[in-house]
mmCIF file of C-alpha atoms in Angstrom:
data_model
loop_
_atom_site.group_PDB
_atom_site.id
_atom_site.type_symbol
_atom_site.label_atom_id
_atom_site.label_comp_id
_atom_site.label_asym_id
_atom_site.label_seq_id
_atom_site.Cartn_x
_atom_site.Cartn_y
_atom_site.Cartn_z
ATOM 1 C CA MET A 1 117.165 197.832 100.599
ATOM 2 C CA TYR A 2 114.780 197.479 103.560
ATOM 3 C CA ASN A 3 116.552 194.805 105.592
ATOM 4 C CA SER A 4 117.624 194.752 109.206
ATOM 5 C CA HIS A 5 121.062 193.526 110.266
ATOM 6 C CA THR A 6 119.404 190.291 111.410
ATOM 7 C CA ASP A 7 117.939 189.725 107.932
ATOM 8 C CA ILE A 8 121.369 190.185 106.351
ATOM 9 C CA TRP A 9 123.026 187.880 108.897
ATOM 10 C CA ILE A 10 120.471 185.109 108.377
ATOM 11 C CA ALA A 11 120.611 185.353 104.564
ATOM 12 C CA GLY A 12 124.417 185.300 104.512
ATOM 13 C CA ALA A 13 124.749 182.403 106.962
ATOM 14 C CA PHE A 14 122.133 180.296 105.172
ATOM 15 C CA ALA A 15 123.782 180.816 101.773
ATOM 16 C CA ALA A 16 127.247 180.020 103.116
ATOM 17 C CA VAL A 17 126.252 176.772 104.871
ATOM 18 C CA VAL A 18 124.444 175.434 101.790
ATOM 19 C CA VAL A 19 127.317 176.282 99.461
ATOM 20 C CA ASP A 20 129.985 174.905 101.825
ATOM 21 C CA PHE A 21 128.435 171.445 101.699
ATOM 22 C CA ILE A 22 128.120 171.552 97.912
ATOM 23 C CA VAL A 23 131.622 172.730 96.961
ATOM 24 C CA TYR A 24 133.682 171.356 99.858
ATOM 25 C CA PRO A 25 135.017 168.334 97.897
ATOM 26 C CA PHE A 26 136.444 170.670 95.240
ATOM 27 C CA ASP A 27 138.146 172.716 97.935
ATOM 28 C CA THR A 28 139.698 169.545 99.373
ATOM 29 C CA LEU A 29 141.080 168.581 95.959
ATOM 30 C CA LYS A 30 142.500 172.071 95.488
ATOM 31 C CA THR A 31 144.227 171.948 98.888
ATOM 32 C CA ARG A 32 145.794 168.560 98.116
ATOM 33 C CA VAL A 33 147.018 169.677 94.691
ATOM 34 C CA GLN A 34 148.581 172.819 96.196
ATOM 35 C CA SER A 35 150.240 171.020 99.113
ATOM 36 C CA PRO A 36 154.042 170.592 99.059
ATOM 37 C CA ASN A 37 153.564 166.827 99.537
ATOM 38 C CA TYR A 38 151.319 166.366 96.498
ATOM 39 C CA GLU A 39 153.936 164.575 94.352
ATOM 40 C CA ARG A 40 155.062 162.312 97.197
ATOM 41 C CA VAL A 41 151.679 161.412 98.719
ATOM 42 C CA PHE A 42 149.230 161.450 95.831
ATOM 43 C CA LYS A 43 151.390 160.162 92.957
ATOM 44 C CA ASP A 44 153.076 156.832 92.271
ATOM 45 C CA PRO A 45 156.871 157.419 92.473
ATOM 46 C CA ARG A 46 157.568 154.909 89.684
ATOM 47 C CA THR A 47 154.945 155.778 87.084
ATOM 48 C CA GLY A 48 153.972 159.313 88.138
ATOM 49 C CA ALA A 49 150.297 158.323 87.929
ATOM 50 C CA VAL A 50 147.863 159.919 90.356
ATOM 51 C CA LYS A 51 146.742 157.649 93.207
ATOM 52 C CA ARG A 52 143.037 158.247 92.736
ATOM 53 C CA ASN A 53 142.060 156.028 95.673
ATOM 54 C CA ILE A 54 144.001 158.380 97.984
ATOM 55 C CA LEU A 55 143.428 161.715 96.224
ATOM 56 C CA PHE A 56 139.646 161.295 96.152
ATOM 57 C CA ARG A 57 139.346 159.684 99.577
ATOM 58 C CA GLY A 58 137.797 161.603 102.492
ATOM 59 C CA LEU A 59 136.785 164.665 100.472
ATOM 60 C CA TYR A 60 134.622 165.913 103.365
ATOM 61 C CA GLN A 61 137.376 165.690 106.000
ATOM 62 C CA GLY A 62 137.245 168.818 108.173
ATOM 63 C CA VAL A 63 133.912 170.076 106.813
ATOM 64 C CA TRP A 64 132.363 170.669 110.247
ATOM 65 C CA SER A 65 135.045 173.170 111.245
ATOM 66 C CA VAL A 66 133.998 175.261 108.248
ATOM 67 C CA VAL A 67 130.265 174.897 108.837
ATOM 68 C CA PHE A 68 130.505 176.007 112.459
ATOM 69 C CA SER A 69 132.652 179.015 111.549
ATOM 70 C CA THR A 70 130.637 179.929 108.459
ATOM 71 C CA ILE A 71 127.555 181.090 110.352
ATOM 72 C CA PRO A 72 129.291 183.869 112.319
ATOM 73 C CA SER A 73 131.894 184.751 109.681
ATOM 74 C CA SER A 74 129.525 185.034 106.702
ATOM 75 C CA GLY A 75 126.971 186.912 108.772
ATOM 76 C CA ALA A 76 129.673 189.290 109.966
ATOM 77 C CA PHE A 77 130.927 189.749 106.401
ATOM 78 C CA PHE A 78 127.606 190.754 104.856
ATOM 79 C CA THR A 79 126.535 192.844 107.845
ATOM 80 C CA THR A 80 129.809 194.806 107.668
ATOM 81 C CA TYR A 81 129.726 194.997 103.868
ATOM 82 C CA GLU A 82 126.178 196.323 103.662
ATOM 83 C CA ALA A 83 126.704 198.724 106.582
ATOM 84 C CA VAL A 84 129.900 200.249 105.167
ATOM 85 C CA LYS A 85 128.508 200.373 101.627
ATOM 86 C CA TYR A 86 125.274 202.128 102.523
ATOM 87 C CA ALA A 87 126.961 204.432 105.034
ATOM 88 C CA SER A 88 129.372 205.442 102.260
ATOM 89 C CA TYR A 89 126.520 206.019 99.808
ATOM 90 C CA ASN A 90 124.565 208.056 102.349
ATOM 91 C CA SER A 91 127.650 210.216 102.962
ATOM 92 C CA SER A 92 128.488 210.582 99.275
ATOM 93 C CA ARG A 93 127.908 213.869 97.487
ATOM 94 C CA ASN A 94 127.750 212.370 94.010
ATOM 95 C CA PRO A 95 129.173 208.853 93.643
ATOM 96 C CA GLN A 96 129.767 207.836 90.056
ATOM 97 C CA GLY A 97 127.596 204.911 89.048
ATOM 98 C CA ALA A 98 125.523 204.991 92.240
ATOM 99 C CA SER A 99 122.392 202.885 92.149
ATOM 100 C CA PRO A 100 119.159 204.889 92.028
ATOM 101 C CA THR A 101 117.687 202.630 94.744
ATOM 102 C CA ILE A 102 120.387 203.306 97.323
ATOM 103 C CA GLN A 103 118.399 205.951 99.169
ATOM 104 C CA THR A 104 115.614 203.459 99.959
ATOM 105 C CA SER A 105 117.844 201.729 102.498
ATOM 106 C CA ARG A 106 116.343 201.129 105.932
ATOM 107 C CA SER A 107 119.741 201.870 107.470
ATOM 108 C CA THR A 108 120.376 205.377 108.813
ATOM 109 C CA LEU A 109 124.120 204.863 109.331
ATOM 110 C CA ARG A 110 126.193 207.710 107.917
ATOM 111 C CA LEU A 111 129.903 208.508 107.876
ATOM 112 C CA PRO A 112 130.968 211.624 109.820
ATOM 113 C CA PHE A 113 132.244 213.238 106.601
ATOM 114 C CA ASP A 114 131.165 213.761 103.007
ATOM 115 C CA HIS A 115 133.034 212.348 100.030
ATOM 116 C CA SER A 116 132.713 211.885 96.289
ATOM 117 C CA LEU A 117 134.257 208.441 95.853
ATOM 118 C CA PRO A 118 133.170 206.471 92.776
ATOM 119 C CA ALA A 119 131.018 203.392 93.297
ATOM 120 C CA PRO A 120 133.799 200.802 92.548
ATOM 121 C CA VAL A 121 135.993 202.335 95.256
ATOM 122 C CA ILE A 122 133.110 202.250 97.740
ATOM 123 C CA HIS A 123 132.480 198.578 96.961
ATOM 124 C CA ALA A 124 136.189 197.755 97.303
ATOM 125 C CA ILE A 125 136.442 199.508 100.683
ATOM 126 C CA ALA A 126 133.242 197.894 101.953
ATOM 127 C CA SER A 127 134.244 194.377 100.873
ATOM 128 C CA SER A 128 137.803 194.738 102.227
ATOM 129 C CA SER A 129 136.547 195.967 105.609
ATOM 130 C CA ALA A 130 134.081 193.072 105.774
ATOM 131 C CA GLU A 131 136.781 190.562 104.821
ATOM 132 C CA MET A 132 139.129 191.630 107.617
ATOM 133 C CA VAL A 133 136.341 191.152 110.188
ATOM 134 C CA SER A 134 135.291 187.820 108.706
ATOM 135 C CA CYS A 135 138.838 186.422 108.557
ATOM 136 C CA LEU A 136 139.263 186.796 112.322
ATOM 137 C CA MET A 137 136.540 184.174 112.740
ATOM 138 C CA LEU A 138 137.443 182.125 109.688
ATOM 139 C CA THR A 139 141.194 181.599 110.137
ATOM 140 C CA PRO A 140 141.050 178.888 112.858
ATOM 141 C CA ALA A 141 138.506 176.938 110.819
ATOM 142 C CA GLU A 142 140.629 177.269 107.676
ATOM 143 C CA VAL A 143 143.707 175.978 109.503
ATOM 144 C CA LEU A 144 141.788 172.992 110.912
ATOM 145 C CA LYS A 145 140.075 172.329 107.598
ATOM 146 C CA GLN A 146 143.154 172.330 105.403
ATOM 147 C CA ASN A 147 145.187 170.195 107.793
ATOM 148 C CA ALA A 148 142.276 167.743 108.123
ATOM 149 C CA GLN A 149 142.020 167.575 104.332
ATOM 150 C CA MET A 150 145.614 166.334 104.205
ATOM 151 C CA VAL A 151 145.229 163.530 106.774
ATOM 152 C CA ASN A 152 145.745 160.221 104.985
ATOM 153 C CA THR A 153 143.079 157.972 106.482
ATOM 154 C CA SER A 154 144.051 155.102 104.182
ATOM 155 C CA THR A 155 147.148 154.400 106.315
ATOM 156 C CA SER A 156 144.927 153.295 109.179
ATOM 157 C CA PRO A 157 144.688 149.473 109.416
ATOM 158 C CA ALA A 158 140.940 149.742 109.951
ATOM 159 C CA SER A 159 140.383 152.292 107.253
ATOM 160 C CA SER A 160 138.638 149.857 104.965
ATOM 161 C CA ASN A 161 136.098 149.038 107.668
ATOM 162 C CA THR A 162 135.373 152.578 108.853
ATOM 163 C CA THR A 163 132.653 154.770 107.445
ATOM 164 C CA SER A 164 133.236 158.145 105.856
ATOM 165 C CA LYS A 165 131.732 159.814 108.932
ATOM 166 C CA HIS A 166 134.217 158.067 111.257
ATOM 167 C CA GLN A 167 137.111 158.935 108.950
ATOM 168 C CA ASN A 168 136.146 162.598 109.043
ATOM 169 C CA THR A 169 135.885 162.510 112.834
ATOM 170 C CA ASN A 170 139.244 160.760 113.202
ATOM 171 C CA ALA A 171 140.918 163.227 110.850
ATOM 172 C CA MET A 172 139.598 166.201 112.810
ATOM 173 C CA ARG A 173 140.563 164.608 116.140
ATOM 174 C CA GLU A 174 144.096 163.998 114.885
ATOM 175 C CA VAL A 175 144.478 167.618 113.759
ATOM 176 C CA LEU A 176 143.014 169.049 116.988
ATOM 177 C CA SER A 177 145.515 167.047 119.038
ATOM 178 C CA LYS A 178 148.357 168.903 117.328
ATOM 179 C CA PHE A 179 147.043 172.254 118.565
ATOM 180 C CA LYS A 180 146.240 171.154 122.105
ATOM 181 C CA SER A 181 149.413 172.595 123.595
ATOM 182 C CA GLN A 182 149.552 175.702 121.394
ATOM 183 C CA PRO A 183 145.993 176.763 120.450
ATOM 184 C CA TRP A 184 147.137 180.203 119.303
ATOM 185 C CA ARG A 185 148.658 178.547 116.249
ATOM 186 C CA LEU A 186 145.103 178.179 114.960
ATOM 187 C CA TRP A 187 145.461 181.792 113.860
ATOM 188 C CA SER A 188 148.582 180.969 111.832
ATOM 189 C CA GLY A 189 147.917 182.205 108.350
ATOM 190 C CA TYR A 190 145.599 185.101 109.254
ATOM 191 C CA THR A 191 147.910 187.441 107.356
ATOM 192 C CA ALA A 192 148.059 185.038 104.421
ATOM 193 C CA LEU A 193 144.274 184.579 104.446
ATOM 194 C CA VAL A 194 143.670 188.327 104.533
ATOM 195 C CA GLY A 195 146.403 188.782 101.934
ATOM 196 C CA ARG A 196 144.551 186.402 99.617
ATOM 197 C CA ASN A 197 140.993 187.511 100.348
ATOM 198 C CA LEU A 198 141.531 191.273 100.258
ATOM 199 C CA PRO A 199 142.749 191.322 96.631
ATOM 200 C CA PHE A 200 140.049 188.797 95.733
ATOM 201 C CA THR A 201 137.173 190.714 97.299
ATOM 202 C CA GLY A 202 138.688 194.033 96.226
ATOM 203 C CA LEU A 203 138.524 192.821 92.621
ATOM 204 C CA GLN A 204 135.454 190.635 92.795
ATOM 205 C CA PHE A 205 132.854 192.823 94.494
ATOM 206 C CA PRO A 206 133.344 195.996 92.412
ATOM 207 C CA MET A 207 133.310 193.788 89.296
ATOM 208 C CA PHE A 208 130.269 191.913 90.592
ATOM 209 C CA GLU A 209 128.317 195.090 91.406
ATOM 210 C CA PHE A 210 129.210 196.597 88.016
ATOM 211 C CA VAL A 211 128.218 193.497 86.010
ATOM 212 C CA ARG A 212 125.039 193.013 88.026
ATOM 213 C CA SER A 213 123.891 196.625 87.609
ATOM 214 C CA ARG A 214 124.460 196.449 83.851
ATOM 215 C CA VAL A 215 122.709 193.080 83.502
ATOM 216 C CA ILE A 216 119.740 194.221 85.592
ATOM 217 C CA ASP A 217 119.413 197.481 83.630
ATOM 218 C CA TRP A 218 119.541 195.539 80.356
ATOM 219 C CA ARG A 219 116.897 193.119 81.609
ATOM 220 C CA ARG A 220 114.612 195.952 82.718
ATOM 221 C CA ARG A 221 114.844 197.647 79.324
ATOM 222 C CA ARG A 222 114.014 194.375 77.594
ATOM 223 C CA LYS A 223 110.984 193.838 79.818
ATOM 224 C CA THR A 224 109.747 197.395 79.271
ATOM 225 C CA GLN A 225 110.035 197.060 75.509
ATOM 226 C CA LYS A 226 108.282 193.694 75.624
ATOM 227 C CA HIS A 227 105.371 195.074 77.643
ATOM 228 C CA ILE A 228 104.966 198.048 75.307
ATOM 229 C CA LEU A 229 104.988 195.913 72.172
ATOM 230 C CA SER A 230 102.744 193.174 73.540
ATOM 231 C CA GLY A 231 100.353 195.485 75.387
ATOM 232 C CA GLU A 232 100.280 193.170 78.420
ATOM 233 C CA THR A 233 98.034 194.063 81.306
ATOM 234 C CA ARG A 234 99.581 195.017 84.609
ATOM 235 C CA LYS A 235 100.447 192.020 86.792
ATOM 236 C CA THR A 236 99.304 191.570 90.361
ATOM 237 C CA PRO A 237 101.726 192.757 93.095
ATOM 238 C CA SER A 238 102.353 189.178 94.276
ATOM 239 C CA SER A 239 103.200 188.070 90.725
ATOM 240 C CA VAL A 240 105.556 191.009 90.230
ATOM 241 C CA GLN A 241 107.197 190.321 93.586
ATOM 242 C CA ARG A 242 107.748 186.643 92.701
ATOM 243 C CA ASP A 243 109.133 187.441 89.243
ATOM 244 C CA GLU A 244 111.542 190.039 90.649
ATOM 245 C CA LEU A 245 112.774 187.611 93.300
ATOM 246 C CA VAL A 246 113.539 184.850 90.784
ATOM 247 C CA GLU A 247 114.973 187.248 88.225
ATOM 248 C CA ARG A 248 117.205 189.069 90.710
ATOM 249 C CA THR A 249 118.496 185.772 92.088
ATOM 250 C CA LEU A 250 119.399 184.393 88.644
ATOM 251 C CA LEU A 251 121.021 187.624 87.446
ATOM 252 C CA THR A 252 123.011 187.856 90.680
ATOM 253 C CA GLY A 253 124.261 184.297 90.181
ATOM 254 C CA LEU A 254 125.344 185.023 86.616
ATOM 255 C CA SER A 255 127.196 188.191 87.633
ATOM 256 C CA ALA A 256 128.896 186.401 90.530
ATOM 257 C CA ALA A 257 130.098 183.577 88.276
ATOM 258 C CA VAL A 258 131.714 186.008 85.817
ATOM 259 C CA SER A 259 133.414 188.149 88.457
ATOM 260 C CA GLY A 260 134.436 185.155 90.578
ATOM 261 C CA THR A 261 136.148 183.316 87.720
ATOM 262 C CA VAL A 262 138.353 186.271 86.830
ATOM 263 C CA SER A 263 139.174 187.232 90.429
ATOM 264 C CA SER A 264 139.957 183.696 91.583
ATOM 265 C CA PHE A 265 142.387 182.970 88.754
ATOM 266 C CA VAL A 266 144.252 186.252 89.227
ATOM 267 C CA THR A 267 144.683 185.624 92.971
ATOM 268 C CA THR A 268 145.646 181.923 92.708
ATOM 269 C CA PRO A 269 149.346 182.548 93.606
ATOM 270 C CA ILE A 270 148.267 184.181 96.872
ATOM 271 C CA ASP A 271 145.970 181.237 97.553
ATOM 272 C CA VAL A 272 148.824 178.753 97.007
ATOM 273 C CA VAL A 273 151.015 180.638 99.498
ATOM 274 C CA LYS A 274 148.142 180.789 101.994
ATOM 275 C CA THR A 275 147.612 177.033 101.701
ATOM 276 C CA ARG A 276 151.293 176.299 102.343
ATOM 277 C CA VAL A 277 151.359 178.646 105.359
ATOM 278 C CA MET A 278 148.332 177.001 106.945
ATOM 279 C CA LEU A 279 149.588 173.480 106.266
ATOM 280 C CA SER A 280 152.857 174.390 107.985
ATOM 281 C CA ALA A 281 150.947 175.327 111.150
ATOM 282 C CA THR A 282 151.151 171.688 112.326
ATOM 283 C CA ASP A 283 154.922 171.465 111.820
ATOM 284 C CA ILE A 284 155.570 171.354 115.545
ATOM 285 C CA PRO A 285 157.494 168.769 117.581
ATOM 286 C CA HIS A 286 155.293 166.100 119.181
ATOM 287 C CA GLN A 287 156.036 165.611 122.868
ATOM 288 C CA PRO A 288 155.269 162.134 124.255
ATOM 289 C CA GLU A 289 152.642 162.029 126.957
ATOM 290 C CA HIS A 290 153.770 161.720 130.579
ATOM 291 C CA GLY A 291 154.622 158.127 131.344
ATOM 292 C CA SER A 292 154.415 157.063 127.726
ATOM 293 C CA LYS A 293 157.251 155.229 126.040
ATOM 294 C CA SER A 294 156.135 156.164 122.577
ATOM 295 C CA ASP A 295 157.902 158.952 120.762
ATOM 296 C CA TYR A 296 156.532 160.023 117.382
ATOM 297 C CA ARG A 297 159.349 162.412 116.618
ATOM 298 C CA THR A 298 161.580 161.827 113.647
ATOM 299 C CA ALA A 299 165.290 161.158 114.009
ATOM 300 C CA GLU A 300 166.031 164.790 113.221
ATOM 301 C CA GLU A 301 163.611 165.970 115.931
ATOM 302 C CA ARG A 302 164.925 163.726 118.730
ATOM 303 C CA PRO A 303 167.250 165.502 121.136
ATOM 304 C CA THR A 304 170.895 164.539 121.252
ATOM 305 C CA GLY A 305 171.758 165.769 124.721
ATOM 306 C CA LYS A 306 170.563 169.234 123.827
ATOM 307 C CA LYS A 307 167.241 170.930 124.293
ATOM 308 C CA MET A 308 165.068 170.265 121.254
ATOM 309 C CA GLU A 309 164.498 173.443 119.292
ATOM 310 C CA ARG A 310 161.676 174.261 116.933
ATOM 311 C CA PRO A 311 162.746 174.800 113.333
ATOM 312 C CA PRO A 312 162.497 178.475 112.404
ATOM 313 C CA THR A 313 159.022 179.496 111.274
ATOM 314 C CA LYS A 314 158.846 180.772 107.715
ATOM 315 C CA GLY A 315 156.830 183.859 106.928
ATOM 316 C CA THR A 316 154.352 184.354 104.126
ATOM 317 C CA TRP A 317 156.857 186.161 101.905
ATOM 318 C CA ASP A 318 159.554 183.508 102.524
ATOM 319 C CA ILE A 319 157.202 180.678 101.583
ATOM 320 C CA GLY A 320 156.172 182.531 98.411
ATOM 321 C CA LYS A 321 159.801 182.949 97.357
ATOM 322 C CA GLU A 322 160.500 179.304 98.139
ATOM 323 C CA ILE A 323 157.618 178.130 95.932
ATOM 324 C CA PHE A 324 158.769 180.327 93.046
ATOM 325 C CA ARG A 325 162.393 179.193 93.437
ATOM 326 C CA ASN A 326 161.597 175.468 93.607
ATOM 327 C CA GLU A 327 158.525 175.184 91.373
ATOM 328 C CA GLY A 328 158.592 178.293 89.234
ATOM 329 C CA LEU A 329 155.614 180.351 88.095
ATOM 330 C CA ARG A 330 153.694 177.164 87.381
ATOM 331 C CA GLY A 331 153.899 176.219 91.052
ATOM 332 C CA LEU A 332 152.258 179.500 92.061
ATOM 333 C CA PHE A 333 149.267 178.709 89.835
ATOM 334 C CA LYS A 334 148.782 175.135 91.076
ATOM 335 C CA GLY A 335 145.109 174.340 91.404
ATOM 336 C CA GLY A 336 144.153 177.493 89.504
ATOM 337 C CA ALA A 337 141.757 175.709 87.155
ATOM 338 C CA ILE A 338 140.053 173.847 90.006
ATOM 339 C CA ARG A 339 139.834 177.045 92.054
ATOM 340 C CA SER A 340 138.388 179.085 89.195
ATOM 341 C CA GLY A 341 135.810 176.409 88.420
ATOM 342 C CA TRP A 342 134.573 175.831 91.935
ATOM 343 C CA THR A 343 134.710 179.554 92.745
ATOM 344 C CA ALA A 344 132.453 180.329 89.786
ATOM 345 C CA ILE A 345 129.974 177.680 90.934
ATOM 346 C CA SER A 346 130.178 178.405 94.662
ATOM 347 C CA LEU A 347 130.114 182.192 94.346
ATOM 348 C CA SER A 348 127.218 182.033 91.928
ATOM 349 C CA LEU A 349 125.237 179.866 94.361
ATOM 350 C CA TYR A 350 126.434 181.841 97.368
ATOM 351 C CA LEU A 351 125.480 185.335 96.220
ATOM 352 C CA SER A 352 122.311 184.248 94.440
ATOM 353 C CA LEU A 353 121.095 182.438 97.583
ATOM 354 C CA TYR A 354 122.101 185.430 99.686
ATOM 355 C CA GLU A 355 120.347 187.899 97.399
ATOM 356 C CA GLY A 356 117.252 185.709 97.134
ATOM 357 C CA GLY A 357 117.104 185.217 100.900
ATOM 358 C CA ARG A 358 117.693 188.911 101.557
ATOM 359 C CA MET A 359 114.933 189.965 99.144
ATOM 360 C CA PHE A 360 112.537 187.369 100.582
ATOM 361 C CA LEU A 361 113.128 188.674 104.109
ATOM 362 C CA GLU A 362 112.860 192.259 102.866
ATOM 363 C CA ASN A 363 109.468 191.648 101.225
ATOM 364 C CA ARG A 364 108.281 189.746 104.287
ATOM 365 C CA ARG A 365 109.299 192.620 106.557
ATOM 366 C CA LYS A 366 107.499 195.124 104.333
ATOM 367 C CA GLU A 367 104.333 193.041 104.404
ATOM 368 C CA MET A 368 104.462 192.853 108.194
ATOM 369 C CA GLU A 369 104.853 196.635 108.404
ATOM 370 C CA GLY A 370 102.134 197.294 105.835
ATOM 371 C CA ILE A 371 104.454 198.684 103.159
ATOM 372 C CA SER A 372 103.989 197.896 99.494
ATOM 373 C CA PRO A 373 106.752 195.539 98.221
ATOM 374 C CA GLY A 374 107.357 197.791 95.241
ATOM 375 C CA THR A 375 108.373 200.786 97.350
#
């Protein structure tokens, strides 16, 4: 790899923004299916039929909170991931399964000690470290996004006359108003988000790197055999560079889809708990504005001569136990099929766009510095 940190940041941010817009509706559906109010809000109480006009309404509510957080968080993820991975390889005595191209890295970062960790462990450590950094930037956006996804815009009397853009803006404004007095609650669910993403990335990236290395090696052997049998003449450097870019991008996408499907299904229970924790972040009493006669509190929340107290906040573990007790194992896997499907698609697009962008910037940098793309 011959990329700078800026190259990695740009490639990661570009891939994340594109994918967010493509798969966001699926993420909204998953959040609504996993919410504790799914049966009450999105199903007819008499027939049990899904209210499609409500379930599929406003699928892009809250999307801008994700887009604005994606650029720094995805850039930080890949910069940290690549830095830790290549520093670990450079400090490794003999990592099992190490790629033969690792030593071509432009980075000179090295750990202050030597080790002999196998490649899957290095990838797990690198991805977990990157995830913890990324989640610090991503948690507020996730909280805003998932609460905005649950706003029922159809209850507004003017909902039929408002555009999708206005509905999205109104949903986000309504959610932001709930955090005005306590903005630190935007980080509610950081532990749950890290708790979901660490197992996911810890499984997905070692699996992804393993599958990709095997697929690329297989493809190279096939190409070598084909060239020997056909006696093809050597291609021009620009043609080879273009073929490698397309081929690497497609093979990366295939490997990401396989690893993402398995990892996302296995970690669905953690994702359900994380969704419930973040949706509960807005469960705070609403104080009427000064001079206002309106009071939006429920009868249970209104004071009766006593100081109104906040209901006790439930932790991640408590919410997990509550889901299992009330909904069983099936409740912990709610939205698993949707999550696996959109993760396979989004991760395939995400990592293939990232890899393609990274390789494009790498080849461009080599050309500017007068280095052959093949080196």
